[in-house]
Short mmCIF file of C-alpha atoms and ligand atoms in Angstrom, two decimals:
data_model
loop_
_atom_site.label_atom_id
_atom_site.label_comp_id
_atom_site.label_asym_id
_atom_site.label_seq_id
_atom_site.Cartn_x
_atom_site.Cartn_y
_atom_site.Cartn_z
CA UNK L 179 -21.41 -119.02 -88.86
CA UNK L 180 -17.69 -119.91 -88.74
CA UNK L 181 -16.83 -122.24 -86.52
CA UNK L 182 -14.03 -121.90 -84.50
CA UNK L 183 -10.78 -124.23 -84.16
CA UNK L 184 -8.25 -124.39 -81.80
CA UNK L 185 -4.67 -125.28 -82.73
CA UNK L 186 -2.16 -125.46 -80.22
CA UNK L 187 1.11 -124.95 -81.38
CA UNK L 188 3.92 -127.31 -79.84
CA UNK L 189 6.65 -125.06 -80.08
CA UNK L 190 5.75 -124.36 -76.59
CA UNK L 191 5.08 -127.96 -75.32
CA UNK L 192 7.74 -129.85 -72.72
CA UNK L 193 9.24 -131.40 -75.49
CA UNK L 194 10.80 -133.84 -73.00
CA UNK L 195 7.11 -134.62 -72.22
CA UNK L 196 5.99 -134.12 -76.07
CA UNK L 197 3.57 -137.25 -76.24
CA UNK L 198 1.98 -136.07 -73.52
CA UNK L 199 1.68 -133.01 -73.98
CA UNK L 200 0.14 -133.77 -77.15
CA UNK L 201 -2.16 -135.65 -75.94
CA UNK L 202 -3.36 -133.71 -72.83
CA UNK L 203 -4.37 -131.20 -75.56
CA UNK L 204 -6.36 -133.07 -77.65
CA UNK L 205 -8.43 -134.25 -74.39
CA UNK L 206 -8.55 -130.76 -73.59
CA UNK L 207 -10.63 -129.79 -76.54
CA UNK L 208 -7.55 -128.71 -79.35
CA UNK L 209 -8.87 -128.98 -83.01
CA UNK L 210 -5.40 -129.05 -84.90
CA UNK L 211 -2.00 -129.23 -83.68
CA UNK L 212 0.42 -126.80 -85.06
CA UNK L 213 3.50 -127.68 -85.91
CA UNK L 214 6.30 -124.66 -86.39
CA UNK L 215 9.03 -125.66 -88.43
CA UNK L 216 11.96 -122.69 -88.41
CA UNK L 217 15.49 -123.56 -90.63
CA UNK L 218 17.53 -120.61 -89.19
CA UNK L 219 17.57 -119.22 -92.41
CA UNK L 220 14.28 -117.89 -92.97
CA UNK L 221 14.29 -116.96 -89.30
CA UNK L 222 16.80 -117.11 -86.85
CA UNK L 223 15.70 -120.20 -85.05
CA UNK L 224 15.80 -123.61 -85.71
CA UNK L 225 13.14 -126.33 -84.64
CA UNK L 226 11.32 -129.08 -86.01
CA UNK L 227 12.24 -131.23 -88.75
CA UNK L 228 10.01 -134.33 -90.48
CA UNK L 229 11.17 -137.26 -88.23
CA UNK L 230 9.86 -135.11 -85.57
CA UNK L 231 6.19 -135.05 -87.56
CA UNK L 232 6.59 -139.13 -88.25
CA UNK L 233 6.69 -139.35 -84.84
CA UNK L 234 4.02 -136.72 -83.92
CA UNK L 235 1.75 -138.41 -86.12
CA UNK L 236 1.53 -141.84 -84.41
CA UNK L 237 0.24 -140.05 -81.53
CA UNK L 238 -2.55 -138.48 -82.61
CA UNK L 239 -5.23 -138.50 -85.29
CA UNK L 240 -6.20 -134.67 -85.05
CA UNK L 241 -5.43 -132.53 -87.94
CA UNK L 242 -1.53 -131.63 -88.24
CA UNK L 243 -1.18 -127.98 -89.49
CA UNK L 244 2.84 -128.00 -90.33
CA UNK L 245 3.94 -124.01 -90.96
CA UNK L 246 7.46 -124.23 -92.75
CA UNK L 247 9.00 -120.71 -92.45
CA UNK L 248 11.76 -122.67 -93.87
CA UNK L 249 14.09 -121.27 -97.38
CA UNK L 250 13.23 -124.12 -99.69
CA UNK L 251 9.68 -125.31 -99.34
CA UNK L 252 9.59 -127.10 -102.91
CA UNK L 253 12.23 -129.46 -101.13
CA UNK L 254 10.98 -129.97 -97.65
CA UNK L 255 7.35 -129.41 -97.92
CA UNK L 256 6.92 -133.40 -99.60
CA UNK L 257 9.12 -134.66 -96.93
CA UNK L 258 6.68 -133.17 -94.03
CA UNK L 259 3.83 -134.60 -96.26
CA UNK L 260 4.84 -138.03 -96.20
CA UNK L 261 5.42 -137.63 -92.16
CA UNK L 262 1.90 -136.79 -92.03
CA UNK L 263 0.97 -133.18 -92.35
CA UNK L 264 -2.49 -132.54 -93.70
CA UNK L 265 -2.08 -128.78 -94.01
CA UNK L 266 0.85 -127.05 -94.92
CA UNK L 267 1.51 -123.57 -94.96
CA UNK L 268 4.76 -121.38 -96.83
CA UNK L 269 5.68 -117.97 -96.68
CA UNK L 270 5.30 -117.15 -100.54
CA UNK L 271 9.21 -114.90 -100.52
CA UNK L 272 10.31 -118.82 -100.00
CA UNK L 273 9.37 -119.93 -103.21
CA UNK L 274 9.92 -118.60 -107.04
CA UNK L 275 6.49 -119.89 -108.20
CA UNK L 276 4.37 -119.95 -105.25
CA UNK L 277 1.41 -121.19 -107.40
CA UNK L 278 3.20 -124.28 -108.62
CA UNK L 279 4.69 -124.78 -104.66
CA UNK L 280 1.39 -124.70 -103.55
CA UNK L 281 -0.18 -126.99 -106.68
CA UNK L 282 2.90 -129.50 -106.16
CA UNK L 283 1.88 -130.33 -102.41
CA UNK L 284 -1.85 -130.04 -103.20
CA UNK L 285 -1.24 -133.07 -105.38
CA UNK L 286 0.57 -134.97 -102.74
CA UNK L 287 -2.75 -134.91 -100.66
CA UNK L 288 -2.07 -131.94 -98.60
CA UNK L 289 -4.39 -128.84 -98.04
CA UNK L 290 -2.37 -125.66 -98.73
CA UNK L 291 -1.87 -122.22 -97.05
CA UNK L 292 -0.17 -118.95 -97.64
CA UNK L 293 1.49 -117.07 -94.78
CA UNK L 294 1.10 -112.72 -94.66
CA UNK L 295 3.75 -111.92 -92.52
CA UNK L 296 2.25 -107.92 -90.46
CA UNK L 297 4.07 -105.71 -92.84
CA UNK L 298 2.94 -107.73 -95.85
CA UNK L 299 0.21 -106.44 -98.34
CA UNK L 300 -3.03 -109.15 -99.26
CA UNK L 301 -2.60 -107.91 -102.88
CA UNK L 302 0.81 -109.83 -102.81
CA UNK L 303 -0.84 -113.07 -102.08
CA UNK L 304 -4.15 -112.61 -104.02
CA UNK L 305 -2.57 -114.54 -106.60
CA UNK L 306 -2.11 -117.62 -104.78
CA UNK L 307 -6.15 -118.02 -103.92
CA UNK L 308 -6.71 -120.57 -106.77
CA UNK L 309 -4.54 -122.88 -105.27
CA UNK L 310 -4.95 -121.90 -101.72
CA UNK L 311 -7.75 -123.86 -98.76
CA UNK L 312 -6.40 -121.32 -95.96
CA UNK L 313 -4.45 -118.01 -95.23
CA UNK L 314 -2.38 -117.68 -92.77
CA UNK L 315 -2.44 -114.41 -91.11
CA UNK L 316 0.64 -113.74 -88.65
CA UNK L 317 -0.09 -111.48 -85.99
CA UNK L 318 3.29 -111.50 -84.79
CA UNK L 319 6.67 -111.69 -87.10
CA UNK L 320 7.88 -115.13 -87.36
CA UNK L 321 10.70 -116.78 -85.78
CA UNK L 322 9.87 -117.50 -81.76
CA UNK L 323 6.99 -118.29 -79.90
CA UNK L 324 5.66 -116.19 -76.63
CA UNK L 325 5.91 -112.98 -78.63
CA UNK L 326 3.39 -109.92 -78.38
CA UNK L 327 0.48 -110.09 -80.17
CA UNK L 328 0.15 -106.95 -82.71
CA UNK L 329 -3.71 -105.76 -83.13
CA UNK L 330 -2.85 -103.69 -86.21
CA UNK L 331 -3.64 -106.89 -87.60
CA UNK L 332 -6.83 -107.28 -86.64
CA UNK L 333 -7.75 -104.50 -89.70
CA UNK L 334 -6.39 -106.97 -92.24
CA UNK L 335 -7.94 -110.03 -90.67
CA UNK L 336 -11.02 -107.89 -91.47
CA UNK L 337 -10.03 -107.46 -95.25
CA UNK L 338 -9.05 -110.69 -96.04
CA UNK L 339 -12.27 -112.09 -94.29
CA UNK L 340 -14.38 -109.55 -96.60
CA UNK L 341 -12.37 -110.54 -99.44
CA UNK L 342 -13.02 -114.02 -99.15
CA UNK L 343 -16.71 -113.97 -98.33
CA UNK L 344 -17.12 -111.71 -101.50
CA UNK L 345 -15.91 -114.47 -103.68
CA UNK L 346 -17.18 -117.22 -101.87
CA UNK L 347 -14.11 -118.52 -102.05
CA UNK L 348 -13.54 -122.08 -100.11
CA UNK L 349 -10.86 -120.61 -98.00
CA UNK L 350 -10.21 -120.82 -94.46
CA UNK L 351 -8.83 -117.95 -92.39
CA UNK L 352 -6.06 -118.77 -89.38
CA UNK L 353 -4.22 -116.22 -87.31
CA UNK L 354 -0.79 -116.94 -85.56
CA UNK L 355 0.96 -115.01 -83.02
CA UNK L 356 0.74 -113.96 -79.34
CA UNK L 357 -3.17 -115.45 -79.26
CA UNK L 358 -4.29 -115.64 -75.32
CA UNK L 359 -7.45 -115.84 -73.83
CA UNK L 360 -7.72 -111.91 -73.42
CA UNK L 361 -6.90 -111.04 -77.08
CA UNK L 362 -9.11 -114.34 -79.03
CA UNK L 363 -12.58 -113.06 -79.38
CA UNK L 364 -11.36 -109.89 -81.21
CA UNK L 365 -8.98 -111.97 -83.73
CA UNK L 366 -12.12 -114.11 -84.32
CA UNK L 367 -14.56 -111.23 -84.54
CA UNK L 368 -12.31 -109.99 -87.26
CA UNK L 369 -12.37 -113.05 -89.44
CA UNK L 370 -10.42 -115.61 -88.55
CA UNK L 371 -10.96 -119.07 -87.30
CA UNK L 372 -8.33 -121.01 -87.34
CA UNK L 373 -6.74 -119.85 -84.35
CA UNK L 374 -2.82 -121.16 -83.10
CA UNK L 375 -2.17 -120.68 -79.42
CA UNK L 376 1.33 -121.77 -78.30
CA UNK L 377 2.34 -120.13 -75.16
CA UNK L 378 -1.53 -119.19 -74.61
CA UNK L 379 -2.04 -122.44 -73.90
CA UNK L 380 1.11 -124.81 -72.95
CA UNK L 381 2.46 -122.30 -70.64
CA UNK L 382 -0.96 -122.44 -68.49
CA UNK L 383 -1.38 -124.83 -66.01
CA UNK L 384 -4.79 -126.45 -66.62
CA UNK L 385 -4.98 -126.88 -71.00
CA UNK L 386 -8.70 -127.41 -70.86
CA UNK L 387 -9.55 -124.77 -68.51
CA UNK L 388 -7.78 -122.66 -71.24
CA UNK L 389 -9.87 -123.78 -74.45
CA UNK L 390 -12.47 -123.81 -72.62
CA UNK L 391 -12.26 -119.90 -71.17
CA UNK L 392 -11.05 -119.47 -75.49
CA UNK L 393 -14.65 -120.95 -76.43
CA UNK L 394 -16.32 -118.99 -73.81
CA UNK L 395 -14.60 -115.83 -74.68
CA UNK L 396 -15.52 -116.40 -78.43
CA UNK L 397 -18.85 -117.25 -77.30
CA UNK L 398 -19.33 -114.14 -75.70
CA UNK L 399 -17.52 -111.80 -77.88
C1 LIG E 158 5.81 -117.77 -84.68
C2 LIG E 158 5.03 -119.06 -84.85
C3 LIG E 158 3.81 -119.16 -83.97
C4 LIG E 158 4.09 -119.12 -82.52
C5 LIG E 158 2.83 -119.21 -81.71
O1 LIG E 158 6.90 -117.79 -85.50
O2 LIG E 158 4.60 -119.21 -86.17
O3 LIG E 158 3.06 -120.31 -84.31
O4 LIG E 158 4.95 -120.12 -82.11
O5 LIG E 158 3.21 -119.12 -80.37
P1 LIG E 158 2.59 -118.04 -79.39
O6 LIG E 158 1.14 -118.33 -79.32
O7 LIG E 158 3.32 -118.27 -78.13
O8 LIG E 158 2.86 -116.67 -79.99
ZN1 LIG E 159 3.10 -120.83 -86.61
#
């Protein structure tokens, strides 16, 4: 069975508060923290850079899952490894050789991840699977946080998931975008488990009554 993980994604956090907040949701049960790094080139919005990571990382020991939808991941990606980001995820459009992207921060000790924007087709990233530990499934376009979720997703959730378990391949499946309490068993049933919350869960009042009612609902589902 796949077991579920939780990743909270900080855009959303009081970042006036950010070490707290931070660590209020690692008490309250988060698996990862996800960290969404925007240039305002590949999307119109600008957020997090590496110093922000360095500091991240002396707060907390739980997984950091950095997502660059960033132009240039060949020359940023090493710079958010050395801050401390164990996974790291690109959009493949960001890269020329998405395969060698992915191999160059694989050898600098991170685990690797393609993004599939909604409108994308799998058979554009089935390439990447040799040098891939997760895929990134966006259920919302990127760019901001507290968007809509979009279930036509949910359909290729279910591919890739089949896909995967066909080959036996070692790769995990995480889904990003509008993810709330109401919507998480069905993005789970579909495949994924890896699951990034932002707004689901820093914009409610208690974070571990949150998880908790995620678990429950995934439990249940
Ligand atoms: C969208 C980001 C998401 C987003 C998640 O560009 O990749 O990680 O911030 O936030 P919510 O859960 O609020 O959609
Ligand atoms: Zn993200």
């Amino acid at each position: 069975m796949r077991a579920l993980k939780i990743a909270p994604s900080i855009l959303s956090a009081d970042f006036s508060r950010l070490k707290d907040e931070i660590q209020a949701v690692e008490e309250a049960g988060a698996d990862w923290l996800h960290v969404d790094v925007m240039d305002g080139h590949f999307v119109p919005n600008i957020t997090i850079g590496p110093v922000v990571v360095e500091w991240v990382r002396k707060v907390t020991e739980i997984p950091l899952d950095v997502h660059l939808m960033i132009t240039d991941p060949d020359k940023y990606g090493p710079e958010f490894i050395k801050a401390g980001a164990n996974w790291v995820s690109i959009h493949p459009d960001t890269c020329t050789d998405p395969n060698a992207t992915l191999k160059k921060l694989h050898s600098l000790g991170a685990k690797t991840s393609v993004a599939v924007n909604p409108d994308v087709p799998l058979e554009k990233i089935e390439r990447c699977f040799p040098d891939i530990d997760m895929i990134l499934m966006m259920t919302v376009f990127p760019g901001f946080g507290g968007q809509a979720f979009i279930p036509d997703v949910l359909a290729k959730i279910e591919q890739v998931r089949k896909i995967i378990d066909e080959r036996k391949a070692p790769i995990l499946v995480e889904a990003d975008g509008g993810i709330k309490t109401d919507n998480i068993d069905r993005v789970f049933r579909a495949g994924a488990e890896v699951i990034v919350s932002g707004s689901g869960i820093f914009k409610t009042s208690n974070y571990a009554n949150t998880i908790h009612k995620m678990r429950e609902a995934v439990a249940q589902g």
